[in-house]
Short mmCIF file of C-alpha atoms in Angstrom, two decimals:
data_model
loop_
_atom_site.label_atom_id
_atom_site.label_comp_id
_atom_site.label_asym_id
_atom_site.label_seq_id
_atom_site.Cartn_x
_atom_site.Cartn_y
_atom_site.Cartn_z
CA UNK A 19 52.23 78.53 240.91
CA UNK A 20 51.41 76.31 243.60
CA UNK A 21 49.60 72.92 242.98
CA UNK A 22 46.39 73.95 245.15
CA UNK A 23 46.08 77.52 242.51
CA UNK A 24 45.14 75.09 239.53
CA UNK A 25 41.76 74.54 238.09
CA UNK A 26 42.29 70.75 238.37
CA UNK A 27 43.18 70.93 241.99
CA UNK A 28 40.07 73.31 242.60
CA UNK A 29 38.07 70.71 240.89
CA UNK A 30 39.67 67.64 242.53
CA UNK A 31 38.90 69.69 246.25
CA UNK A 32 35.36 70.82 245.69
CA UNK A 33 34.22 67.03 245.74
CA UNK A 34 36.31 66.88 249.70
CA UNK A 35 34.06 69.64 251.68
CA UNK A 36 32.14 72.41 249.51
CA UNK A 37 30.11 69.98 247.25
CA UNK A 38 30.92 66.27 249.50
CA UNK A 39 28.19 64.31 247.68
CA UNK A 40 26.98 62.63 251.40
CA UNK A 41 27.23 66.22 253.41
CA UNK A 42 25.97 68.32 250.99
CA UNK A 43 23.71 66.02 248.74
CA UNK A 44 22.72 63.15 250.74
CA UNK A 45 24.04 61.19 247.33
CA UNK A 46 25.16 57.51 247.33
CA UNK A 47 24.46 56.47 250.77
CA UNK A 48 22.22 53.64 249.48
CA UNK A 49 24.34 50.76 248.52
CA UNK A 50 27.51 51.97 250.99
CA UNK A 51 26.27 52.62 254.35
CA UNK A 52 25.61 48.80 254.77
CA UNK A 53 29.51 47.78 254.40
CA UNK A 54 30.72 50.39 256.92
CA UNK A 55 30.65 47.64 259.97
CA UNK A 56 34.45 47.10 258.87
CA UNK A 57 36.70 49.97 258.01
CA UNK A 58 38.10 47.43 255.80
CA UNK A 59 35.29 46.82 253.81
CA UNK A 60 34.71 50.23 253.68
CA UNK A 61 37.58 51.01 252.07
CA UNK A 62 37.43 48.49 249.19
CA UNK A 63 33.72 49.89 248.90
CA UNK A 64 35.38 53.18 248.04
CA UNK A 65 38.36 51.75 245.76
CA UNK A 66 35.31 50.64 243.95
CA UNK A 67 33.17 53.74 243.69
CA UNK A 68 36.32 55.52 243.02
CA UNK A 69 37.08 53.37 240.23
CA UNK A 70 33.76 53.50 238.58
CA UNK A 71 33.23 57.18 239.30
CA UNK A 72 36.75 58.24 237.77
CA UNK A 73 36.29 55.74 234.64
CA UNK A 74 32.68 56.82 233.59
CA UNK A 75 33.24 60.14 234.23
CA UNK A 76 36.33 60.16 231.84
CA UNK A 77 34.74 57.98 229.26
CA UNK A 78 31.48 59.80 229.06
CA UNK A 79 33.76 63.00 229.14
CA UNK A 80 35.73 61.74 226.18
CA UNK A 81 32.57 60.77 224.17
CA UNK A 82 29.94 63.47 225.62
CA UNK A 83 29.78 65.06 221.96
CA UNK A 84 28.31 61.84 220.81
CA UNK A 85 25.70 60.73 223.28
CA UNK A 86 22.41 61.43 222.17
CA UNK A 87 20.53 63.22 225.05
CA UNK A 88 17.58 61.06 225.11
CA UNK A 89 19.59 58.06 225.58
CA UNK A 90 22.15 59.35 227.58
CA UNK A 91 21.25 57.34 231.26
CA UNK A 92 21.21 54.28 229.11
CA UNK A 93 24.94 54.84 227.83
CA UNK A 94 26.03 56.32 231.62
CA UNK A 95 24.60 53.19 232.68
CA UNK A 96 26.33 50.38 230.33
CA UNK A 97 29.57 52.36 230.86
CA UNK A 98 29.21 52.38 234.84
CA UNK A 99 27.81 48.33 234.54
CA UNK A 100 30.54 47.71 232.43
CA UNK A 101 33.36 49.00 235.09
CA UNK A 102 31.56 47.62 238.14
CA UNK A 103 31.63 44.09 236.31
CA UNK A 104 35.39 44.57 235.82
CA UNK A 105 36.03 45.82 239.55
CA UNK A 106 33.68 43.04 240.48
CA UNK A 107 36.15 40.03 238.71
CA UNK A 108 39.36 41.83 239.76
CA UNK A 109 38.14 41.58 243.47
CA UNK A 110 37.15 38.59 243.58
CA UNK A 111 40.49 37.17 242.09
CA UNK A 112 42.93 39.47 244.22
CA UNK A 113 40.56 39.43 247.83
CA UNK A 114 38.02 36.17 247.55
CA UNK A 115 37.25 36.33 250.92
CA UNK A 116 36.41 40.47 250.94
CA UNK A 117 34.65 39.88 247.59
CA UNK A 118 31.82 37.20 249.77
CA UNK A 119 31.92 39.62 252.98
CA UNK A 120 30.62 42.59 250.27
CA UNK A 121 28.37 40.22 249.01
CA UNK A 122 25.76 41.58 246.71
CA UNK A 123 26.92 45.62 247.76
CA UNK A 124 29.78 45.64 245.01
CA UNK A 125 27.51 45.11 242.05
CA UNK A 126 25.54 47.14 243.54
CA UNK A 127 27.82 50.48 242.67
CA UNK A 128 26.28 50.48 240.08
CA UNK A 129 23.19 52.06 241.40
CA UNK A 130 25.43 54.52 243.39
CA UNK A 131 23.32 57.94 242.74
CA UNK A 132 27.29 59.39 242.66
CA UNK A 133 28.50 57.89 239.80
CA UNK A 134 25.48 58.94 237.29
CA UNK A 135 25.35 62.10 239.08
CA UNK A 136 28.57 63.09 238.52
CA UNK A 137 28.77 62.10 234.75
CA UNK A 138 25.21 64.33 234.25
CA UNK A 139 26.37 67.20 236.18
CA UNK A 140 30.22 67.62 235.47
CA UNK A 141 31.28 65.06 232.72
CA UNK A 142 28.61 65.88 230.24
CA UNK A 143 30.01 69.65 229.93
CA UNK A 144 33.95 69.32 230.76
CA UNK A 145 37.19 67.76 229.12
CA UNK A 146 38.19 63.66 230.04
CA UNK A 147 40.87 65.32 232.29
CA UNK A 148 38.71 67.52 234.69
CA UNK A 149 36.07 65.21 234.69
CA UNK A 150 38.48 62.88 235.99
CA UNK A 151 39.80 65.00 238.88
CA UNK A 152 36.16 65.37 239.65
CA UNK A 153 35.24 62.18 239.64
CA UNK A 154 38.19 61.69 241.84
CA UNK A 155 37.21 64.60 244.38
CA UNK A 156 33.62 63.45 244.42
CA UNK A 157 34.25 59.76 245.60
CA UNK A 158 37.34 60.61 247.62
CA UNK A 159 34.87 63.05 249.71
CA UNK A 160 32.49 60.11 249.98
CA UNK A 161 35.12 57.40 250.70
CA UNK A 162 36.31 59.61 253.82
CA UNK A 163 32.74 59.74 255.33
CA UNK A 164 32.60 56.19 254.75
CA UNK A 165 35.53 55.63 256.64
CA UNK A 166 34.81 58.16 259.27
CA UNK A 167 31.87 56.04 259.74
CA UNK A 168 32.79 52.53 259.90
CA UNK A 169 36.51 53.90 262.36
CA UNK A 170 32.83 54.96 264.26
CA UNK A 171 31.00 52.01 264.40
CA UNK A 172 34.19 48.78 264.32
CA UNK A 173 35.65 50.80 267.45
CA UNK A 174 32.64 51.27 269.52
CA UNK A 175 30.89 48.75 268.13
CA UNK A 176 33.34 45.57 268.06
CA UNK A 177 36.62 47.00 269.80
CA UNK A 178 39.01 46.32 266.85
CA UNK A 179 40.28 48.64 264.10
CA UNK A 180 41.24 46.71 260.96
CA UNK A 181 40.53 43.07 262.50
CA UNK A 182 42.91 44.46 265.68
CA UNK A 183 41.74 45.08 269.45
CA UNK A 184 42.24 48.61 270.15
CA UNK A 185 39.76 49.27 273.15
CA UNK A 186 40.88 47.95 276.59
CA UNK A 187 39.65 44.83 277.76
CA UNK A 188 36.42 45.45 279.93
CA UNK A 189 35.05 47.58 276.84
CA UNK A 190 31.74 46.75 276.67
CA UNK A 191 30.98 46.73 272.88
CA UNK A 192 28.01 48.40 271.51
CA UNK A 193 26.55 45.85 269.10
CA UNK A 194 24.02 48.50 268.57
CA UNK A 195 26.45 50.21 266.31
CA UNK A 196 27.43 46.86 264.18
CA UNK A 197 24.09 46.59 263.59
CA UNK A 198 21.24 48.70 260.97
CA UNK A 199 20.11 51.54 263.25
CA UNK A 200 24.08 52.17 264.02
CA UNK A 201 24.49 52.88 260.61
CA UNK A 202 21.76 55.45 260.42
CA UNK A 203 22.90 56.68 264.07
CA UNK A 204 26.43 57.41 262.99
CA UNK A 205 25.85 58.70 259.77
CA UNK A 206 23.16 61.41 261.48
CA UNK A 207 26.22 62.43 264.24
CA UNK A 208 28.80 63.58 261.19
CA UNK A 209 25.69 65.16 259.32
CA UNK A 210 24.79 67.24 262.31
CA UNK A 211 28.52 68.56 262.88
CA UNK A 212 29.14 69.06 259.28
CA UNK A 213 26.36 70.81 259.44
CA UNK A 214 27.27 72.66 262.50
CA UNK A 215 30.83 73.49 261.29
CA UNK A 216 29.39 74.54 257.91
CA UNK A 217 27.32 76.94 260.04
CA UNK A 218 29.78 78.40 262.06
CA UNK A 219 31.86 78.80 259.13
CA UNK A 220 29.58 80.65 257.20
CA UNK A 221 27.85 82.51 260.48
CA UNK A 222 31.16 84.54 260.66
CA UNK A 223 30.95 85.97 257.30
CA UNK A 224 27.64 87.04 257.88
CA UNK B 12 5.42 24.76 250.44
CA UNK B 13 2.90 27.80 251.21
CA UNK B 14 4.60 28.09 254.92
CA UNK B 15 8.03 28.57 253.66
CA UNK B 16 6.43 31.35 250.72
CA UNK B 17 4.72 32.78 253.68
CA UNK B 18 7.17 33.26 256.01
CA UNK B 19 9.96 34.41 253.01
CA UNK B 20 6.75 36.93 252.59
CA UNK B 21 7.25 38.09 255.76
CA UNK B 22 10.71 37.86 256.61
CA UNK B 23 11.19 40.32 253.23
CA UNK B 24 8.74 42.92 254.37
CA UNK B 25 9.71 42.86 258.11
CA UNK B 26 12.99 41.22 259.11
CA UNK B 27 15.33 41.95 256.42
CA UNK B 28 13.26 45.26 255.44
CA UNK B 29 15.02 46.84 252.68
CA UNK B 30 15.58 50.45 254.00
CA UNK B 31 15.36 49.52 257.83
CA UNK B 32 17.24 46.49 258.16
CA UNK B 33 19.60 45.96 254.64
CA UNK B 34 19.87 49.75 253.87
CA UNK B 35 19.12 49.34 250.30
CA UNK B 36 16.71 52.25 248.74
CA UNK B 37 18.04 55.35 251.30
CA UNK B 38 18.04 58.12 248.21
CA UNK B 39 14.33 57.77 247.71
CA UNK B 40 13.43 56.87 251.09
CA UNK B 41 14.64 60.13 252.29
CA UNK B 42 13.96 62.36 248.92
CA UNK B 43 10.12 61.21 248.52
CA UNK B 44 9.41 60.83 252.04
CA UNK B 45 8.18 64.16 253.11
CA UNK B 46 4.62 64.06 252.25
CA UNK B 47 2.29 61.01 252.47
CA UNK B 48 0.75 60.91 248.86
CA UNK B 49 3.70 61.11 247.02
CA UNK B 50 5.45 58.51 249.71
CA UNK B 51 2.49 56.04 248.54
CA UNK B 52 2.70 56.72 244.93
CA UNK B 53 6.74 56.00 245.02
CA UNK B 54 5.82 52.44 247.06
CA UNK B 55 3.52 50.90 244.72
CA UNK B 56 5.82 52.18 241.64
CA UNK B 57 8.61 50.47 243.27
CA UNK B 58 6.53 47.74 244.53
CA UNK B 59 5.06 47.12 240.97
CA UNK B 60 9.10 47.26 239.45
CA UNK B 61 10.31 45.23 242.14
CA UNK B 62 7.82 42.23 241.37
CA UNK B 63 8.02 42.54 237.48
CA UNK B 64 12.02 42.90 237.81
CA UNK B 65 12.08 40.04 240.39
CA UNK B 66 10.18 37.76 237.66
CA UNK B 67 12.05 38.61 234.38
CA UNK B 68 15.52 38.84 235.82
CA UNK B 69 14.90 34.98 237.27
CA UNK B 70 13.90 34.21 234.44
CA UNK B 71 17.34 35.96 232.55
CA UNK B 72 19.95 34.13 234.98
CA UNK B 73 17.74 30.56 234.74
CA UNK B 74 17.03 30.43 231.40
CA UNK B 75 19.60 32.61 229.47
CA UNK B 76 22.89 33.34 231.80
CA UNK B 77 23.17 30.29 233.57
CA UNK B 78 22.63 27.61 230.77
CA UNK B 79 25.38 29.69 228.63
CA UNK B 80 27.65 30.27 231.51
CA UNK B 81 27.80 34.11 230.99
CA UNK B 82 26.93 34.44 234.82
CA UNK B 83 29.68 37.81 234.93
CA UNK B 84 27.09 39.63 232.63
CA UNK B 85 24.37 39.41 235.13
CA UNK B 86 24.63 42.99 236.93
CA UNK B 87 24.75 44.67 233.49
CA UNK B 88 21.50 42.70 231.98
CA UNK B 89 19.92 43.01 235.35
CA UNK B 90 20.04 46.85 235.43
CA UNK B 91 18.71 47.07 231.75
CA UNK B 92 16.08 45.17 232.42
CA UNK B 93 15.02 47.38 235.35
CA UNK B 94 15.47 50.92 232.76
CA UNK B 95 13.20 49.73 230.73
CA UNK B 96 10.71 48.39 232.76
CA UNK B 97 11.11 51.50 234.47
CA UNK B 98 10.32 53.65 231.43
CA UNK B 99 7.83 51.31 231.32
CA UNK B 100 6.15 51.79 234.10
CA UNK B 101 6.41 55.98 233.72
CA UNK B 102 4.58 55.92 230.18
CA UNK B 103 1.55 54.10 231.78
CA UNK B 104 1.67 56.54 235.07
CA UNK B 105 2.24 59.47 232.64
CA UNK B 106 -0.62 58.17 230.76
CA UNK B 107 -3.17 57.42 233.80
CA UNK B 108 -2.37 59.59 236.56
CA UNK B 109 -0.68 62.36 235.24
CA UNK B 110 -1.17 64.00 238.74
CA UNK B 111 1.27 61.42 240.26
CA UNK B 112 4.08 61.64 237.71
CA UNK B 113 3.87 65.24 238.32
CA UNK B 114 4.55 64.56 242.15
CA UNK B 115 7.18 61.99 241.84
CA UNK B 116 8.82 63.90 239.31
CA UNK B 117 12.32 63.12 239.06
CA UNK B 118 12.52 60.42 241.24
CA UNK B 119 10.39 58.05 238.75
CA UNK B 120 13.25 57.76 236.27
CA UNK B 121 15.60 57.48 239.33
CA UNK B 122 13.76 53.71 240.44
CA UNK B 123 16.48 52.54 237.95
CA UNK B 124 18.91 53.81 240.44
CA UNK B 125 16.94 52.19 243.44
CA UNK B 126 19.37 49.91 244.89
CA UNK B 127 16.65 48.13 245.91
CA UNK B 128 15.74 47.06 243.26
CA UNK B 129 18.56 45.72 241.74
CA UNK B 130 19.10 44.29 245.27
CA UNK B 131 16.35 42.00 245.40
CA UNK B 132 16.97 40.61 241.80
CA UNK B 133 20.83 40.14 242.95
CA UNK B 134 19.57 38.60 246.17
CA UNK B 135 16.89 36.08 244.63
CA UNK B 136 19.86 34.32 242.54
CA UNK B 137 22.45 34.73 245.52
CA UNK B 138 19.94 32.93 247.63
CA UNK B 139 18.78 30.49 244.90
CA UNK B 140 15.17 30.88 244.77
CA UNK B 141 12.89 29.77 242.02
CA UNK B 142 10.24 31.65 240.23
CA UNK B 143 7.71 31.59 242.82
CA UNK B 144 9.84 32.51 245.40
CA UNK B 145 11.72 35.06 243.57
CA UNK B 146 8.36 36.76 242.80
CA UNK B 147 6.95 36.41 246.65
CA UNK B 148 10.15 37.31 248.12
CA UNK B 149 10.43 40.30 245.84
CA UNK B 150 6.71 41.86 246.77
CA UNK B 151 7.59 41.41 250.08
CA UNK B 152 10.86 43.44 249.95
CA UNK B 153 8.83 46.31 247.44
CA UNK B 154 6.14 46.49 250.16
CA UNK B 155 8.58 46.82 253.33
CA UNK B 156 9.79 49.18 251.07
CA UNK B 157 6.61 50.87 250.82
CA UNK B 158 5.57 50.53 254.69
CA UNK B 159 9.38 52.00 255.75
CA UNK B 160 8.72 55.23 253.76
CA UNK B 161 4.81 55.25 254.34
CA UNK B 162 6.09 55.55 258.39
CA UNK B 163 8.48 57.75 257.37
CA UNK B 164 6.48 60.09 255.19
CA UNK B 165 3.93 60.15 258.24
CA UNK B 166 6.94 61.10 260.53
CA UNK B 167 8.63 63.82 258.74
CA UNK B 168 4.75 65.35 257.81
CA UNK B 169 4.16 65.96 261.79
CA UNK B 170 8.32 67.27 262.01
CA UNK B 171 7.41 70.02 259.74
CA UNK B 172 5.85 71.28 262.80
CA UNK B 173 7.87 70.54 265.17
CA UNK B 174 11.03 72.87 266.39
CA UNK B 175 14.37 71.09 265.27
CA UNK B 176 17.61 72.91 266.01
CA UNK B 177 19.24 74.33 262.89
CA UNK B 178 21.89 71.98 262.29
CA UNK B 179 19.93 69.10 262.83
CA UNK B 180 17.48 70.53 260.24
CA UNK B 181 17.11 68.35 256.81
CA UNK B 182 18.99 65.39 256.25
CA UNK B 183 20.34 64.78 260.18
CA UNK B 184 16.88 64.77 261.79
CA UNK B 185 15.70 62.43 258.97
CA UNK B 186 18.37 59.95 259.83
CA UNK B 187 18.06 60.12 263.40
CA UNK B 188 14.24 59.05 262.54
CA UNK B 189 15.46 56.64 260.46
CA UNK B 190 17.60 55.00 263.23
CA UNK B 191 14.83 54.93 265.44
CA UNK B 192 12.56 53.33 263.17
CA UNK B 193 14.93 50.77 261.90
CA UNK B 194 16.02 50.04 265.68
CA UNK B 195 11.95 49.32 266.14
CA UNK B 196 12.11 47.42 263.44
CA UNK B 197 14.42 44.91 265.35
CA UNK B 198 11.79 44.16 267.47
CA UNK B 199 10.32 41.98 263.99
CA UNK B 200 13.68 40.09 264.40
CA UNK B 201 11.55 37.47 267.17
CA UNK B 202 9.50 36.48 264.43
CA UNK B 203 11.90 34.36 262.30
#
């Protein structure tokens, strides 16, 4: 049996295309979109949704027989706060000087629609280990948009990918991109062809 | 004393607009935006939040975390502050205008989840304002909140109409409209 035949794997992949929690649900966008001018601070942005998604997914997994339903965003949210804090300290000692460029955004995860809405739609009602691969899927689907759009917006908009000059010389940047409306621009352009794809995909069949 | 609360009034509703320029708040700036009423029944909930959060987490970090050094706990007090003044806020509206908490629906619950919010309490410390300030500076950032999905919700009500290609249809044409706003927007930028 091949590794992409498993239910984990099917789990892990749903999060990349079929249910991609920016394509699909328009999920998490919030506290993200503003750290894509820098593919690097992109990334960390996803190490840290990643981590958070993954943990409180497990955790709430592991304990979902013992959360009271009525209280149940309360204990999604300590768990999530709890993570973020951690991720937040661990940054801050390893990359000081990513930790101030993110500024306020990393404690801000916590308020990433992806990470309650995956414990409240998967976690709740699956075992620590799926809910893990889904938590996995979920914010690996989202980091790749997020990098898609800040590869977007540092190449056209600065000229440099990773702190490097890739465009020729006479390039003239488009600060537009670096700036809020870029953001918005960019993240509209891989809607519409995900969109578009998703329709031609699906236009066949019919 | 009043210039600098006035202009950290308006800098917070127009410059550094919360969905338009810092793109805090996206979720229910594009999930409540498509009709008018409930737009303006989401901005003055998350106006009203915004100014009572902005108060009582000041007062946390300045008079609790700070003095005690226990400055790492701040995100995870913040954020249960905001829960319960947001189920705060739902039993009154529940209460009143039972009309409106049937039209915001889930998204009432989900102002704990507003980035914004959290955002302007995390901002008010990071930029080391005092009460006052804190409060001002937080109505200002609930009403550009409020304004940027008012336009928005006025937008998207007269796109219903309109003919959008398929693809673009939903989230992509909101986000284009979203760009264009914010990039208007920049035109507040020659009032600092």
């Amino acid at each position: 049996m091949s590794i992409t035949n498993t239910q984990g794997w099917k789990v892990f992949a749903e999060g990349l295309w079929k249910n991609n929690p920016i394509f699909i649900m328009v999920l998490g966008i919030c506290s993200s979109l503003a750290v894509t001018t820098f593919v690097k601070n992109a990334f960390v942005m996803y190490l840290g949704v990643a981590f958070a998604t993954v943990f409180t997914s497990t955790i709430v997994a592991a304990i979902r027989k013992r959360i009271p339903a009525t209280y149940r965003m309360l204990v999604f949210m300590m768990i999530t706060s709890t993570l973020v804090i951690v991720f937040d300290r661990l940054l801050k000692l390893t990359l000081p000087a990513v930790s101030k460029e993110m500024g306020p955004y990393v404690g801000l995860i916590i308020t990433n629609c992806i990470v309650m809405g995956r414990s409240e739609a998967f976690a709740m009602s699956n075992t620590p280990w799926l809910s893990a691969l889904d938590g996995l899927g979920t914010s690996t689907g989202y980091g790749l948009v997020l990098l898609a759009i800040a590869v977007l917006r540092e190449v056209l908009g600065m000229g440099t990918l990773l702190g490097f000059p890739v465009m020729p010389e006479a390039y003239a940047r488009c600060g537009l991109l670096i700036s809020a409306p870029g953001a918005f621009l960019c993240l509209t352009v891989l809607l519409f062809l995900a969109n578009a794809i998703r329709d031609s995909m699906s236009g066949g069949k019919k | 004393m009043s210039a600098d609360l006035f202009s950290i009034f308006i800098i917070a509703i127009f410059i550094e607009n919360f969905v338009l320029n810092q793109i805090l708040g996206i979720c229910p700036f594009v999930g409540v935006s498509n009709r008018v009423d409930s737009a303006v029944g989401m901005g003055l909930a998350v106006t009203f939040v915004m100014v009572l959060a902005g108060v009582v987490t000041w007062s946390i970090q300045n008079l609790f975390l700070a003095p005690f050094h226990l400055e790492y706990l701040q995100t995870l007090s913040f954020i249960l502050v905001i829960a319960s003044l947001v189920q705060f806020v739902e039993m009154v509206i529940r209460k009143t205008v039972p009309s409106l908490y049937q039209a915001l629906g889930v998204y009432l619950p989900l102002i704990t989840t507003n980035c914004a919010v959290l955002g302007v309490a995390l901002l008010n410390v990071r930029k080391g304002y005092g009460l006052v300030e804190s409060a001002v500076n937080s109505l200002g950032g609930g009403l550009g909140f409020f304004f940027a999905l008012l336009l928005m919700a006025g937008i998207r009500e007269r796109l219903e109409v309109a003919e959008v290609p398929v693809a673009m249809r939903g989230a992509p044409i909101t986000f284009i409209t979203a760009g264009l706003l914010a990039i208007a927007f920049y035109g507040f930028a020659g009032l600092a």
